[in-house]
Amino acid sequence: MENEQPAAQDGLHGTFLRLMSELTGTPADPDKTFIENGGHSLIAIKLASALQEQGIGIEISSLISADSLIDAMKESVKLDSHTEPLEDRSD
């Protein structure tokens, strides 16, 4: 059995979903909340730490309270540039 994310999921999304899947032991569904994906406080800490090692910062409270993993990913920032979201903003 393979535990892979779709090929279209690359970059931040791929890293985020891969780490979430590794920590919970099940495929991560980006449309479900962190809790619905099997997350809990210890996994939130481990995920935030693993993301930080990849140069991605996220507040644990944002991770837990987001309406979906996609929304949580939108709250992520590059650690070397705290003001710039990782998601493209074409406003």
Coordinates of C-alpha atoms in Angstrom, one line a residue, residues 2-3 5 12-13 16 18 22 25-26 30 33-34 37 40-41 45 50 58-62 69 73 81 88:
E2 CA 1.3 3.4 -0.9
N3 CA 0.9 6.5 1.3
Q5 CA 0.0 12.5 -2.0
L12 CA 4.7 23.7 0.6
H13 CA 1.5 21.7 0.2
F16 CA 2.9 19.9 4.8
R18 CA 3.6 14.5 3.7
E22 CA 3.9 10.7 8.5
G25 CA 0.1 7.3 9.9
T26 CA -2.8 8.0 7.5
P30 CA -6.3 18.9 2.7
T33 CA -9.4 20.1 9.6
F34 CA -6.2 19.2 11.5
N37 CA -7.0 14.3 10.0
H40 CA -3.9 16.4 18.4
S41 CA -1.7 18.7 20.5
I45 CA 3.9 20.5 18.2
A50 CA 9.2 19.6 11.4
I58 CA 3.2 28.2 11.6
E59 CA 1.5 29.1 14.8
I60 CA 0.1 26.0 16.6
S61 CA -3.1 27.8 17.3
S62 CA -3.6 28.5 13.6
L69 CA -5.3 21.9 6.2
M73 CA -1.1 26.2 5.0
S81 CA 10.8 36.5 5.7
D88 CA 1.0 33.8 -3.9

